[in-house]
Coordinates of C-alpha atoms and ligand atoms in Angstrom, one line a residue:
X1 CA -11.1 -44.9 52.5
X2 CA -8.9 -46.8 49.9
X3 CA -11.7 -46.5 47.3
X4 CA -11.9 -42.7 47.9
X5 CA -8.1 -42.4 47.5
X6 CA -8.2 -44.3 44.2
X7 CA -11.1 -42.1 42.9
X8 CA -9.2 -38.9 43.8
X9 CA -6.0 -40.2 42.2
X10 CA -8.0 -41.1 39.0
X11 CA -9.5 -37.6 38.9
X12 CA -6.1 -36.0 39.5
X13 CA -4.6 -38.0 36.6
X14 CA -7.5 -37.2 34.3
X15 CA -7.2 -33.4 35.1
X16 CA -3.5 -33.6 34.5
X17 CA -4.0 -35.2 31.1
X18 CA -6.8 -32.8 30.1
X19 CA -4.7 -29.8 31.1
X20 CA -1.5 -31.1 29.3
X21 CA -0.9 -28.8 26.5
X22 CA 1.5 -29.1 23.6
X23 CA 3.3 -25.7 23.5
X24 CA 6.4 -26.5 21.4
X25 CA 7.8 -29.1 19.0
X26 CA 11.6 -29.5 19.1
X27 CA 13.0 -30.9 15.8
X28 CA 16.2 -32.9 15.4
X29 CA 18.0 -32.0 12.2
X30 CA 20.1 -34.7 10.5
X31 CA 17.9 -37.6 9.5
X32 CA 14.7 -35.9 10.7
X33 CA 14.4 -32.7 8.8
X34 CA 16.3 -34.1 5.8
X35 CA 18.3 -37.1 4.8
X36 CA 21.5 -35.3 5.1
X37 CA 23.9 -38.0 6.2
X38 CA 24.6 -40.3 3.2
X39 CA 24.6 -37.7 0.4
X40 CA 25.5 -34.6 2.5
X41 CA 27.8 -35.0 5.5
X42 CA 29.4 -38.2 4.2
X43 CA 30.3 -36.6 0.9
X44 CA 31.5 -33.5 2.6
X45 CA 33.8 -35.5 4.9
X46 CA 35.3 -37.3 1.9
X47 CA 35.9 -34.1 0.0
X48 CA 37.7 -32.6 3.1
X49 CA 39.9 -35.8 3.4
X50 CA 40.8 -35.6 -0.3
X51 CA 41.6 -31.9 -0.1
X52 CA 44.0 -32.7 2.8
X53 CA 45.7 -35.4 0.7
X54 CA 44.3 -38.2 2.9
X55 CA 43.2 -41.4 1.2
X56 CA 40.4 -42.0 3.6
X57 CA 37.1 -42.9 1.9
X58 CA 34.0 -43.3 4.0
X59 CA 31.7 -45.5 1.9
X60 CA 28.0 -45.8 2.7
X61 CA 28.4 -48.9 4.9
X62 CA 31.3 -47.6 6.9
X63 CA 29.5 -44.3 7.4
X64 CA 26.5 -46.2 8.8
X65 CA 28.8 -47.7 11.4
X66 CA 30.5 -44.3 12.1
X67 CA 27.0 -42.8 12.8
X68 CA 27.2 -44.6 16.2
X69 CA 29.0 -41.5 17.3
X70 CA 27.4 -38.1 17.0
X71 CA 29.3 -35.0 16.1
X72 CA 31.7 -34.7 13.1
X73 CA 34.9 -34.1 15.1
X74 CA 34.0 -37.0 17.4
X75 CA 33.2 -39.2 14.4
X76 CA 36.7 -38.6 12.9
X77 CA 38.2 -39.5 16.3
X78 CA 36.1 -42.6 16.4
X79 CA 37.2 -43.6 12.9
X80 CA 40.9 -43.3 14.0
X81 CA 40.4 -45.1 17.2
X82 CA 38.3 -48.0 15.9
X83 CA 38.7 -48.3 12.1
X84 CA 42.1 -46.9 11.2
X85 CA 44.2 -47.6 14.2
X86 CA 47.4 -47.7 12.0
X87 CA 47.2 -44.1 11.1
X88 CA 50.6 -42.6 11.8
X89 CA 50.7 -38.8 12.4
X90 CA 53.5 -36.8 14.0
X91 CA 51.6 -33.6 14.5
X92 CA 48.8 -32.4 16.7
X93 CA 45.9 -34.8 15.9
X94 CA 43.3 -32.6 17.6
X95 CA 44.4 -29.7 15.4
X96 CA 44.2 -31.9 12.3
X97 CA 40.7 -33.1 13.2
X98 CA 39.6 -29.5 13.8
X99 CA 41.0 -28.4 10.4
X100 CA 39.4 -31.4 8.6
X101 CA 36.1 -30.6 10.2
X102 CA 36.2 -26.9 9.3
X103 CA 36.9 -27.9 5.7
X104 CA 34.1 -30.5 5.8
X105 CA 31.6 -27.8 7.1
X106 CA 32.5 -25.6 4.1
X107 CA 31.9 -28.5 1.7
X108 CA 28.6 -29.4 3.4
X109 CA 27.3 -25.8 3.3
X110 CA 28.2 -25.6 -0.4
X111 CA 26.3 -28.8 -1.1
X112 CA 23.2 -27.4 0.6
X113 CA 23.6 -24.1 -1.3
X114 CA 23.6 -26.1 -4.5
X115 CA 20.2 -27.5 -3.4
X116 CA 21.6 -31.1 -3.3
X117 CA 19.3 -32.0 -0.4
X118 CA 15.5 -31.4 0.2
X119 CA 13.4 -31.8 3.3
X120 CA 11.8 -35.1 4.2
X121 CA 8.1 -35.6 3.4
X122 CA 5.7 -33.6 5.6
X123 CA 8.3 -31.4 7.3
X124 CA 7.4 -28.2 5.7
X125 CA 3.7 -28.9 5.9
X126 CA 3.8 -29.7 9.6
X127 CA 5.9 -26.7 10.4
X128 CA 3.3 -24.4 8.7
X129 CA 0.5 -26.1 10.6
X130 CA 2.3 -25.8 13.9
X131 CA 2.9 -22.1 13.3
X132 CA -0.7 -21.4 12.4
X133 CA -1.9 -23.4 15.5
X134 CA 0.4 -21.3 17.8
X135 CA 2.6 -24.2 18.7
X136 CA 6.2 -23.0 18.9
X137 CA 9.2 -24.5 17.0
X138 CA 12.7 -25.1 18.2
X139 CA 15.7 -27.2 17.1
X140 CA 18.0 -29.4 19.1
X141 CA 20.8 -31.0 17.1
X142 CA 24.4 -32.2 17.3
X143 CA 25.4 -30.7 14.0
X144 CA 27.3 -27.4 13.6
X145 CA 25.1 -24.2 13.6
X146 CA 26.2 -23.2 10.1
X147 CA 24.8 -26.5 8.8
X148 CA 21.4 -25.9 10.3
X149 CA 21.2 -22.4 9.0
X150 CA 22.3 -23.5 5.5
X151 CA 19.7 -26.3 5.5
X152 CA 16.9 -24.0 6.5
X153 CA 17.9 -21.3 4.1
X154 CA 18.3 -23.7 1.2
X155 CA 15.0 -25.5 1.7
X156 CA 12.5 -23.1 3.4
X157 CA 14.2 -19.7 2.7
X158 CA 16.1 -17.3 4.9
X159 CA 12.9 -15.9 6.5
X160 CA 12.2 -19.3 8.0
X161 CA 15.1 -18.9 10.5
X162 CA 12.7 -16.6 12.4
X163 CA 10.2 -19.4 12.8
X164 CA 12.3 -21.1 15.5
X165 CA 12.3 -19.8 19.0
X166 CA 15.7 -21.2 19.5
X167 CA 18.3 -23.3 17.6
X168 CA 20.4 -25.4 19.9
X169 CA 23.3 -26.8 17.9
X170 CA 26.7 -28.3 18.0
X171 CA 29.3 -27.4 20.6
X172 CA 27.0 -25.2 22.6
X173 CA 26.9 -28.0 25.2
X174 CA 29.9 -30.1 26.3
X175 CA 28.3 -33.5 25.8
X176 CA 26.5 -34.3 22.5
X177 CA 23.6 -36.8 22.0
X178 CA 23.0 -39.4 23.4
X179 CA 23.5 -37.1 26.4
X180 CA 20.4 -35.1 27.1
X181 CA 22.3 -31.8 27.4
X182 CA 21.3 -30.3 24.1
X183 CA 17.6 -30.8 24.9
X184 CA 17.9 -29.5 28.4
X185 CA 19.7 -26.4 27.1
X186 CA 17.0 -25.9 24.5
X187 CA 14.2 -26.2 27.1
X188 CA 16.0 -23.6 29.3
X189 CA 16.3 -21.2 26.3
X190 CA 12.7 -21.5 25.3
X191 CA 11.5 -21.3 28.9
X192 CA 9.3 -24.4 28.8
X193 CA 9.2 -27.6 30.8
X194 CA 9.8 -31.0 29.1
X195 CA 6.1 -31.9 29.6
X196 CA 5.0 -28.9 27.4
X197 CA 7.1 -30.1 24.5
X198 CA 7.3 -33.0 22.0
X199 CA 10.6 -34.0 20.3
X200 CA 10.9 -35.4 16.7
X201 CA 13.9 -37.6 16.3
X202 CA 15.2 -40.2 13.9
X203 CA 17.9 -42.2 15.8
X204 CA 18.5 -44.2 19.0
X205 CA 21.1 -41.6 20.1
X206 CA 18.5 -38.9 19.5
X207 CA 15.8 -40.7 21.5
X208 CA 18.2 -41.4 24.3
X209 CA 18.9 -37.6 24.4
X210 CA 15.3 -36.4 24.2
X211 CA 13.9 -39.0 26.5
X212 CA 16.8 -38.4 28.9
X213 CA 15.5 -34.9 29.1
X214 CA 12.0 -36.3 29.7
X215 CA 10.6 -34.9 26.5
X216 CA 7.9 -37.1 24.9
X217 CA 9.3 -38.2 21.5
X218 CA 8.0 -39.4 18.1
X219 CA 10.4 -41.0 15.7
X220 CA 10.5 -40.8 11.9
X221 CA 13.1 -43.4 11.0
X222 CA 15.3 -43.6 7.9
X223 CA 17.6 -46.1 6.2
X224 CA 20.5 -45.7 8.6
X225 CA 18.3 -45.9 11.7
X226 CA 15.7 -48.5 10.8
X227 CA 17.2 -51.1 13.1
X228 CA 17.9 -48.7 16.0
X229 CA 16.4 -49.3 19.4
X230 CA 13.7 -46.7 20.0
X231 CA 12.7 -47.7 23.5
X232 CA 11.1 -44.7 25.2
X233 CA 9.6 -43.2 22.1
X234 CA 5.8 -42.8 21.9
X235 CA 5.5 -43.9 18.3
X236 CA 7.7 -44.8 15.4
X237 CA 6.7 -44.0 11.8
X238 CA 8.3 -43.9 8.4
X239 CA 8.0 -40.1 7.9
X240 CA 5.5 -37.3 8.6
X241 CA 3.5 -37.9 5.4
X242 CA 2.2 -35.8 2.6
X243 CA -1.3 -35.9 0.9
X244 CA 0.1 -38.1 -1.9
X245 CA 2.5 -40.1 0.4
X246 CA 0.9 -41.4 3.5
X247 CA 3.2 -42.3 6.4
X248 CA 3.4 -45.8 7.7
X249 CA 3.1 -46.8 11.3
X250 CA 5.9 -49.0 12.7
X251 CA 5.4 -49.3 16.4
X252 CA 4.2 -47.7 19.7
X253 CA 1.0 -45.7 20.1
X254 CA -1.1 -46.2 17.0
X255 CA -1.3 -43.2 14.6
X256 CA -4.5 -44.1 12.7
X257 CA -3.9 -41.3 10.2
X258 CA -2.1 -41.0 6.9
X259 CA -0.4 -37.7 8.0
X260 CA 1.2 -36.5 11.2
X261 CA -0.9 -33.3 11.8
X262 CA -0.9 -31.0 14.8
X263 CA -4.0 -32.9 16.1
X264 CA -2.2 -36.2 15.8
X265 CA 0.8 -34.8 17.7
X266 CA -1.5 -33.3 20.4
X267 CA -3.1 -36.7 20.9
X268 CA 0.2 -38.5 21.1
X269 CA 1.5 -35.8 23.5
X270 CA -1.6 -36.2 25.7
X271 CA -1.0 -40.0 25.9
X272 CA 2.7 -39.7 26.8
Ligands
XBP301 C1 23.7 -35.6 13.5 C2 25.1 -35.6 13.8 C3 26.1 -34.7 13.2 C4 26.2 -34.7 11.7 C5 27.5 -34.1 11.3 O1 23.1 -34.7 14.4 O2 25.6 -36.5 14.5 O3 27.3 -34.9 13.8 O4 26.3 -36.1 11.3 O5 27.5 -32.7 11.7 P1 21.5 -34.7 14.7 P2 28.8 -32.0 12.2 O6 20.9 -36.0 14.3 O7 21.5 -34.4 16.1 O8 21.0 -33.5 13.9 O9 30.0 -32.5 11.3 O10 28.6 -30.6 12.1 O11 29.0 -32.5 13.6
MG302 MG1 19.2 -37.1 13.8

């Protein structure tokens, strides 16, 4: 009786795995599509501070610490509450933060328009492969929608905005990553369950968010996130890889390939 039950359960699990289909890949933006933080967002924040007559200067190390908090407005708040507690301001601090952030967004978009930042290895290649295999694309990010649009336009061209079924970004949900809200919102908009999708992330906060929404997740780490805790991710690799620049496996399910292709993603997804 017990043996029969185990056999049925084994068949059930096998069928479930065979029937599991990768229908969409949900991309994070900052750190995953492009290395935008150090030479993009950080620079834009500093320009906005300087325009406002503030002597705040976020150097590369400080910015790495500030990345513990997602969202630009939230990051400025975190800076004031944890790093510059002596800041004395008589006016409405929330209004000041909102103004600084709006100015920062303008500087950031201008930086992208000047082509200051390109995509990470393999991003464009993988997107093209996914599209020709019929796997849908979506985005789930903490960053402001204008930033995502500017990045896609400046790197892939305006037409590429149509490649994405949905772009979930910024304040569209009340709680940013590591909360799972942005991924849950994205799933709802694209009409798929977590099991049908795979998320590509670069940070611990991102993995907490995607795994919190039960989406199998692969990580491409970067300089700011290489020491992050990626518990819950299927695999961690250096980047997606190009023909002349193979990716390196870091941890989790082995990749056994120089490039992250649609087939590799399907295999990882099936194992999740
Ligand atoms: C990264 C973020 C963002 C950007 C700044 O988001 O945390 O806050 O650093 O963008 P993700 P804003 O990794 O989810 O793409 O200033 O527009 O918030
Ligand atoms: Mg990220």
